[in-house]
Amino acid sequence: MAAPSQPQKATYDVIVIGAGIQGSFTAYHLAQCHKDTLLLEQFPLPHSRGSSHGQSRIIRSAYPQEHYSRMMPDSFRLWQQLEAETGTTLYRQTGLVVLGPAGEPELEACRRSLGVDQVLDAAALAQRFPGFRLQAGQVAVLDSTAGVLFADRALRAVQEVFRRHGGTLRDGEKVLRIEPGATVTVTTTAGVYKAPRLIITAGAWTGAFVEQLGLRLPLQPLRIEVCYWREKQPGSAGLGSVSPCFLTLGLSQAPHGIYGLPSLEYPGLMKVCHHHGSPTDPEKRDQAPSSAPCPDIALLSSFISSYLPGLETQPAVMETCLYTNTPDEDFILDRHPKFSNIVIGAGFSGHGFKLAPVVGKLLCELSLGEEPSHDMAHFAITRFPGVLVAA
C-alpha cells in the first residue's frame, strides 16, 4: 500500500499511470533524474489483476529479434544495479534451452544473438538435462546467461527505490479522466493532479485511456492460462530446481510457442505455459471461464507427453495472467502523435518483463526530450496506420 505519510499534493513534474513493472521502472528512472514523480495505480498493491504479478519470469540473452538482443546487456546491468540498491536477490541463473527444428530461422537468429555456438542435439540435451526429449530433426540452443527473475520481489524492489528517491506512489486510485494540454490534468477517484508530462503504462487498460486522447491503438488483451505440472517422481528426471528454463520456436503443433521454468514457485511443480491465450476484457478477466475444455491445456498435455515425459500430463495448479499484444508483438514506446508531452508504453506482448529496466529508461528519456539510448524504430506508433481518431 502507498505510504500513509505521503502528502496529498496536486502538482508534479511527471505523472505515470500504471504501477506494473513497466510503469514502476519508468517512475524509478524519473526519480533518479530528480523529477518529482507521481505513480498512480488503480488497484491496492500488491494485486494480481494485471501482467506483473506472480513469482517468476524468464530473463534471457537469446532473442530472434536483433533489436531486443541488443537491449539485453543493458537490461541485465540495470537488474544487477537494482539488486545492489536493495540488497535483494532478484535473479537466479538456470540457463535456458531454445527448442526447435534444426535450421529454423528464428532458432538460428537466437543462436546468432548469443555470439557463441552452443547447439545441442537430442543425445547431448538428454545427457546434460535428462528431463528433456527432442524429436527427430530438432535441436536445442543453449543460453547459459538466462535464468529466472523473481517477479513479485522485483516489483516491490523497484517501487521501494522509487520512493526512497522521493517518488510518490498512490495505489487504489483509478484514473477517471485525462485532459491534455501544456499542463496535463489527471482526475482520479481520490483527487486531481497536474503535470507538464504524462506517461501511460496501464497494461491492458491502456487502449481505453488513449482512446480518450483520440488514439485507437491495436492492443489486444489476452487471458493466459499459467499452468504448473507435477513431477511423476519428485526430484526425478532432472526437472527439479536445477532444471533450465526453456522455450520453443517453430514447432508446428505450437505456432505461438511454449515456455517453461523450473519448480521454484511450487516445489515439485514445473511451470509450462502456451505463449498465447484468449481475447478478454481486462475488467472481466477474473470471471470463471466457460466449462468447455481449454484447447491450450490439450496442446500443453500433448507437448509434455513428448518432450517432458517426467511430468504428469494434467496441470496440478492453474492461474491466469494478462498479455496485451500488438499485431507484430513489438512494444509501443512513443509520444502521442498530437500531444508530445504524453508518452505511451504498451503492447508488451508477454515478453516485456525482462526488458522493463530498459523500457523504463526509454520512456523516461522520451518524456524528458532526451535522445533515446536505443533505436526506437520498431516501437513507433506510426507503424500502425489510421490510429488517430476523433477525440
PDB file of C-alpha atoms in Angstrom, residues 193-340:
ATOM      1  CA  TYR A 193      -3.305  16.075 -10.326  1.00  0.00           C
ATOM      2  CA  LYS A 194      -1.435  18.244 -12.807  1.00  0.00           C
ATOM      3  CA  ALA A 195       1.940  17.872 -14.517  1.00  0.00           C
ATOM      4  CA  PRO A 196       3.640  19.103 -17.703  1.00  0.00           C
ATOM      5  CA  ARG A 197       4.382  15.465 -18.638  1.00  0.00           C
ATOM      6  CA  LEU A 198       2.316  12.280 -18.555  1.00  0.00           C
ATOM      7  CA  ILE A 199       3.368   8.671 -19.208  1.00  0.00           C
ATOM      8  CA  ILE A 200       0.736   5.959 -19.687  1.00  0.00           C
ATOM      9  CA  THR A 201       1.815   2.401 -18.835  1.00  0.00           C
ATOM     10  CA  ALA A 202      -1.565   0.960 -17.941  1.00  0.00           C
ATOM     11  CA  GLY A 203      -1.213  -2.521 -19.451  1.00  0.00           C
ATOM     12  CA  ALA A 204      -4.482  -3.953 -20.718  1.00  0.00           C
ATOM     13  CA  TRP A 205      -6.278  -0.710 -19.762  1.00  0.00           C
ATOM     14  CA  THR A 206      -4.077   1.460 -21.993  1.00  0.00           C
ATOM     15  CA  GLY A 207      -6.385   1.223 -25.016  1.00  0.00           C
ATOM     16  CA  ALA A 208      -9.272   2.822 -23.114  1.00  0.00           C
ATOM     17  CA  PHE A 209      -7.090   5.661 -21.798  1.00  0.00           C
ATOM     18  CA  VAL A 210      -5.601   6.620 -25.157  1.00  0.00           C
ATOM     19  CA  GLU A 211      -8.997   6.476 -26.860  1.00  0.00           C
ATOM     20  CA  GLN A 212      -9.947   9.448 -24.643  1.00  0.00           C
ATOM     21  CA  LEU A 213      -6.985  11.160 -26.319  1.00  0.00           C
ATOM     22  CA  GLY A 214      -8.058  10.446 -29.897  1.00  0.00           C
ATOM     23  CA  LEU A 215      -5.846   7.408 -30.402  1.00  0.00           C
ATOM     24  CA  ARG A 216      -7.021   3.911 -31.272  1.00  0.00           C
ATOM     25  CA  LEU A 217      -4.096   1.537 -30.801  1.00  0.00           C
ATOM     26  CA  PRO A 218      -4.306  -2.099 -31.988  1.00  0.00           C
ATOM     27  CA  LEU A 219      -3.910  -3.566 -28.483  1.00  0.00           C
ATOM     28  CA  GLN A 220      -5.475  -6.969 -27.767  1.00  0.00           C
ATOM     29  CA  PRO A 221      -5.646  -8.120 -24.130  1.00  0.00           C
ATOM     30  CA  LEU A 222      -5.348 -11.903 -23.817  1.00  0.00           C
ATOM     31  CA  ARG A 223      -6.144 -14.107 -20.847  1.00  0.00           C
ATOM     32  CA  ILE A 224      -3.278 -16.579 -20.401  1.00  0.00           C
ATOM     33  CA  GLU A 225      -3.549 -19.901 -18.568  1.00  0.00           C
ATOM     34  CA  VAL A 226      -0.491 -20.243 -16.322  1.00  0.00           C
ATOM     35  CA  CYS A 227      -0.083 -23.956 -15.598  1.00  0.00           C
ATOM     36  CA  TYR A 228       2.062 -25.941 -13.169  1.00  0.00           C
ATOM     37  CA  TRP A 229       2.744 -29.636 -13.796  1.00  0.00           C
ATOM     38  CA  ARG A 230       3.721 -32.188 -11.169  1.00  0.00           C
ATOM     39  CA  GLU A 231       6.766 -34.442 -11.455  1.00  0.00           C
ATOM     40  CA  LYS A 232       5.787 -38.099 -11.614  1.00  0.00           C
ATOM     41  CA  GLN A 233       8.523 -38.850  -9.119  1.00  0.00           C
ATOM     42  CA  PRO A 234       9.625 -35.829  -7.025  1.00  0.00           C
ATOM     43  CA  GLY A 235      13.220 -34.891  -7.814  1.00  0.00           C
ATOM     44  CA  SER A 236      13.380 -37.298 -10.731  1.00  0.00           C
ATOM     45  CA  ALA A 237      14.438 -36.779 -14.336  1.00  0.00           C
ATOM     46  CA  GLY A 238      16.417 -33.632 -13.647  1.00  0.00           C
ATOM     47  CA  LEU A 239      13.259 -31.496 -13.532  1.00  0.00           C
ATOM     48  CA  GLY A 240      13.899 -30.064 -10.087  1.00  0.00           C
ATOM     49  CA  SER A 241      15.132 -26.586  -9.210  1.00  0.00           C
ATOM     50  CA  VAL A 242      18.379 -27.102 -11.192  1.00  0.00           C
ATOM     51  CA  SER A 243      16.460 -27.527 -14.451  1.00  0.00           C
ATOM     52  CA  PRO A 244      16.915 -24.815 -17.088  1.00  0.00           C
ATOM     53  CA  CYS A 245      14.136 -22.651 -18.441  1.00  0.00           C
ATOM     54  CA  PHE A 246      13.038 -23.453 -21.978  1.00  0.00           C
ATOM     55  CA  LEU A 247      11.072 -22.089 -24.877  1.00  0.00           C
ATOM     56  CA  THR A 248      10.084 -23.493 -28.253  1.00  0.00           C
ATOM     57  CA  LEU A 249      10.298 -21.908 -31.690  1.00  0.00           C
ATOM     58  CA  GLY A 250       8.910 -23.199 -34.953  1.00  0.00           C
ATOM     59  CA  LEU A 251       7.009 -26.236 -33.652  1.00  0.00           C
ATOM     60  CA  SER A 252       4.059 -26.948 -35.957  1.00  0.00           C
ATOM     61  CA  GLN A 253       1.875 -28.067 -33.031  1.00  0.00           C
ATOM     62  CA  ALA A 254       2.589 -24.843 -31.090  1.00  0.00           C
ATOM     63  CA  PRO A 255       2.920 -21.934 -33.543  1.00  0.00           C
ATOM     64  CA  HIS A 256       2.833 -19.351 -30.733  1.00  0.00           C
ATOM     65  CA  GLY A 257       5.495 -21.162 -28.716  1.00  0.00           C
ATOM     66  CA  ILE A 258       5.598 -22.896 -25.344  1.00  0.00           C
ATOM     67  CA  TYR A 259       7.806 -21.877 -22.441  1.00  0.00           C
ATOM     68  CA  GLY A 260       8.715 -23.369 -19.084  1.00  0.00           C
ATOM     69  CA  LEU A 261      10.501 -22.570 -15.831  1.00  0.00           C
ATOM     70  CA  PRO A 262      11.882 -24.876 -13.128  1.00  0.00           C
ATOM     71  CA  SER A 263       9.993 -25.678  -9.946  1.00  0.00           C
ATOM     72  CA  LEU A 264      10.831 -22.572  -7.915  1.00  0.00           C
ATOM     73  CA  GLU A 265       7.301 -21.382  -7.095  1.00  0.00           C
ATOM     74  CA  TYR A 266       5.611 -24.640  -6.093  1.00  0.00           C
ATOM     75  CA  PRO A 267       8.030 -27.411  -5.008  1.00  0.00           C
ATOM     76  CA  GLY A 268       7.871 -30.348  -7.407  1.00  0.00           C
ATOM     77  CA  LEU A 269       5.836 -28.443  -9.984  1.00  0.00           C
ATOM     78  CA  MET A 270       7.227 -27.132 -13.248  1.00  0.00           C
ATOM     79  CA  LYS A 271       5.674 -24.048 -14.861  1.00  0.00           C
ATOM     80  CA  VAL A 272       4.850 -24.806 -18.519  1.00  0.00           C
ATOM     81  CA  CYS A 273       2.611 -22.418 -20.490  1.00  0.00           C
ATOM     82  CA  HIS A 274       1.423 -21.675 -24.010  1.00  0.00           C
ATOM     83  CA  HIS A 275       2.621 -18.242 -25.163  1.00  0.00           C
ATOM     84  CA  HIS A 276      -0.894 -17.318 -26.243  1.00  0.00           C
ATOM     85  CA  GLY A 277      -4.400 -17.046 -24.861  1.00  0.00           C
ATOM     86  CA  SER A 278      -7.980 -16.000 -25.462  1.00  0.00           C
ATOM     87  CA  PRO A 279      -9.144 -12.403 -26.065  1.00  0.00           C
ATOM     88  CA  THR A 280     -10.552 -10.868 -22.900  1.00  0.00           C
ATOM     89  CA  ASP A 281     -11.875  -7.688 -21.339  1.00  0.00           C
ATOM     90  CA  PRO A 282      -9.439  -6.837 -18.515  1.00  0.00           C
ATOM     91  CA  GLU A 283     -12.377  -5.794 -16.335  1.00  0.00           C
ATOM     92  CA  LYS A 284     -13.840  -9.300 -16.643  1.00  0.00           C
ATOM     93  CA  ARG A 285     -10.669 -11.380 -16.576  1.00  0.00           C
ATOM     94  CA  ASP A 286     -11.322 -12.841 -13.129  1.00  0.00           C
ATOM     95  CA  GLN A 287     -14.733 -14.213 -14.059  1.00  0.00           C
ATOM     96  CA  ALA A 288     -14.837 -18.007 -14.190  1.00  0.00           C
ATOM     97  CA  PRO A 289     -14.189 -19.259 -17.738  1.00  0.00           C
ATOM     98  CA  SER A 290     -16.679 -21.460 -19.548  1.00  0.00           C
ATOM     99  CA  SER A 291     -16.751 -25.157 -18.687  1.00  0.00           C
ATOM    100  CA  ALA A 292     -15.649 -26.086 -22.216  1.00  0.00           C
ATOM    101  CA  PRO A 293     -12.243 -27.800 -22.384  1.00  0.00           C
ATOM    102  CA  CYS A 294      -9.406 -25.317 -22.854  1.00  0.00           C
ATOM    103  CA  PRO A 295      -7.551 -26.018 -26.111  1.00  0.00           C
ATOM    104  CA  ASP A 296      -4.327 -24.667 -24.597  1.00  0.00           C
ATOM    105  CA  ILE A 297      -4.361 -27.383 -21.923  1.00  0.00           C
ATOM    106  CA  ALA A 298      -4.744 -30.120 -24.534  1.00  0.00           C
ATOM    107  CA  LEU A 299      -1.866 -28.616 -26.532  1.00  0.00           C
ATOM    108  CA  LEU A 300       0.355 -28.455 -23.433  1.00  0.00           C
ATOM    109  CA  SER A 301      -0.549 -32.006 -22.343  1.00  0.00           C
ATOM    110  CA  SER A 302       0.466 -33.319 -25.753  1.00  0.00           C
ATOM    111  CA  PHE A 303       3.727 -31.363 -25.662  1.00  0.00           C
ATOM    112  CA  ILE A 304       4.589 -32.632 -22.181  1.00  0.00           C
ATOM    113  CA  SER A 305       3.954 -36.242 -23.194  1.00  0.00           C
ATOM    114  CA  SER A 306       6.511 -35.910 -25.975  1.00  0.00           C
ATOM    115  CA  TYR A 307       9.124 -33.508 -24.612  1.00  0.00           C
ATOM    116  CA  LEU A 308       8.907 -33.696 -20.793  1.00  0.00           C
ATOM    117  CA  PRO A 309       7.980 -37.321 -20.013  1.00  0.00           C
ATOM    118  CA  GLY A 310       8.860 -36.932 -16.344  1.00  0.00           C
ATOM    119  CA  LEU A 311       5.808 -34.710 -15.765  1.00  0.00           C
ATOM    120  CA  GLU A 312       2.172 -35.649 -15.244  1.00  0.00           C
ATOM    121  CA  THR A 313       0.086 -34.713 -18.278  1.00  0.00           C
ATOM    122  CA  GLN A 314      -2.625 -32.793 -16.418  1.00  0.00           C
ATOM    123  CA  PRO A 315      -1.854 -29.496 -14.636  1.00  0.00           C
ATOM    124  CA  ALA A 316      -1.787 -29.573 -10.838  1.00  0.00           C
ATOM    125  CA  VAL A 317      -2.278 -25.798 -10.444  1.00  0.00           C
ATOM    126  CA  MET A 318      -3.775 -23.276 -12.870  1.00  0.00           C
ATOM    127  CA  GLU A 319      -3.602 -19.491 -12.587  1.00  0.00           C
ATOM    128  CA  THR A 320      -4.189 -16.648 -15.032  1.00  0.00           C
ATOM    129  CA  CYS A 321      -2.262 -13.657 -16.328  1.00  0.00           C
ATOM    130  CA  LEU A 322      -2.863 -10.907 -18.893  1.00  0.00           C
ATOM    131  CA  TYR A 323      -0.893 -10.245 -22.044  1.00  0.00           C
ATOM    132  CA  THR A 324      -1.540  -7.100 -24.076  1.00  0.00           C
ATOM    133  CA  ASN A 325      -0.474  -7.897 -27.624  1.00  0.00           C
ATOM    134  CA  THR A 326       0.268  -5.761 -30.639  1.00  0.00           C
ATOM    135  CA  PRO A 327      -0.198  -7.291 -34.111  1.00  0.00           C
ATOM    136  CA  ASP A 328       3.573  -7.669 -34.593  1.00  0.00           C
ATOM    137  CA  GLU A 329       4.306  -8.382 -30.876  1.00  0.00           C
ATOM    138  CA  ASP A 330       6.735  -5.452 -30.750  1.00  0.00           C
ATOM    139  CA  PHE A 331       6.264  -2.900 -27.985  1.00  0.00           C
ATOM    140  CA  ILE A 332       4.769   0.580 -28.358  1.00  0.00           C
ATOM    141  CA  LEU A 333       7.167   3.164 -26.866  1.00  0.00           C
ATOM    142  CA  ASP A 334       6.385   6.566 -28.314  1.00  0.00           C
ATOM    143  CA  ARG A 335       4.994  10.051 -27.851  1.00  0.00           C
ATOM    144  CA  HIS A 336       1.343  10.677 -28.619  1.00  0.00           C
ATOM    145  CA  PRO A 337       1.186  11.893 -32.274  1.00  0.00           C
ATOM    146  CA  LYS A 338      -0.768  15.044 -31.276  1.00  0.00           C
ATOM    147  CA  PHE A 339       0.320  15.633 -27.664  1.00  0.00           C
ATOM    148  CA  SER A 340       4.093  15.341 -27.467  1.00  0.00           C
TER     149      SER A 340
END
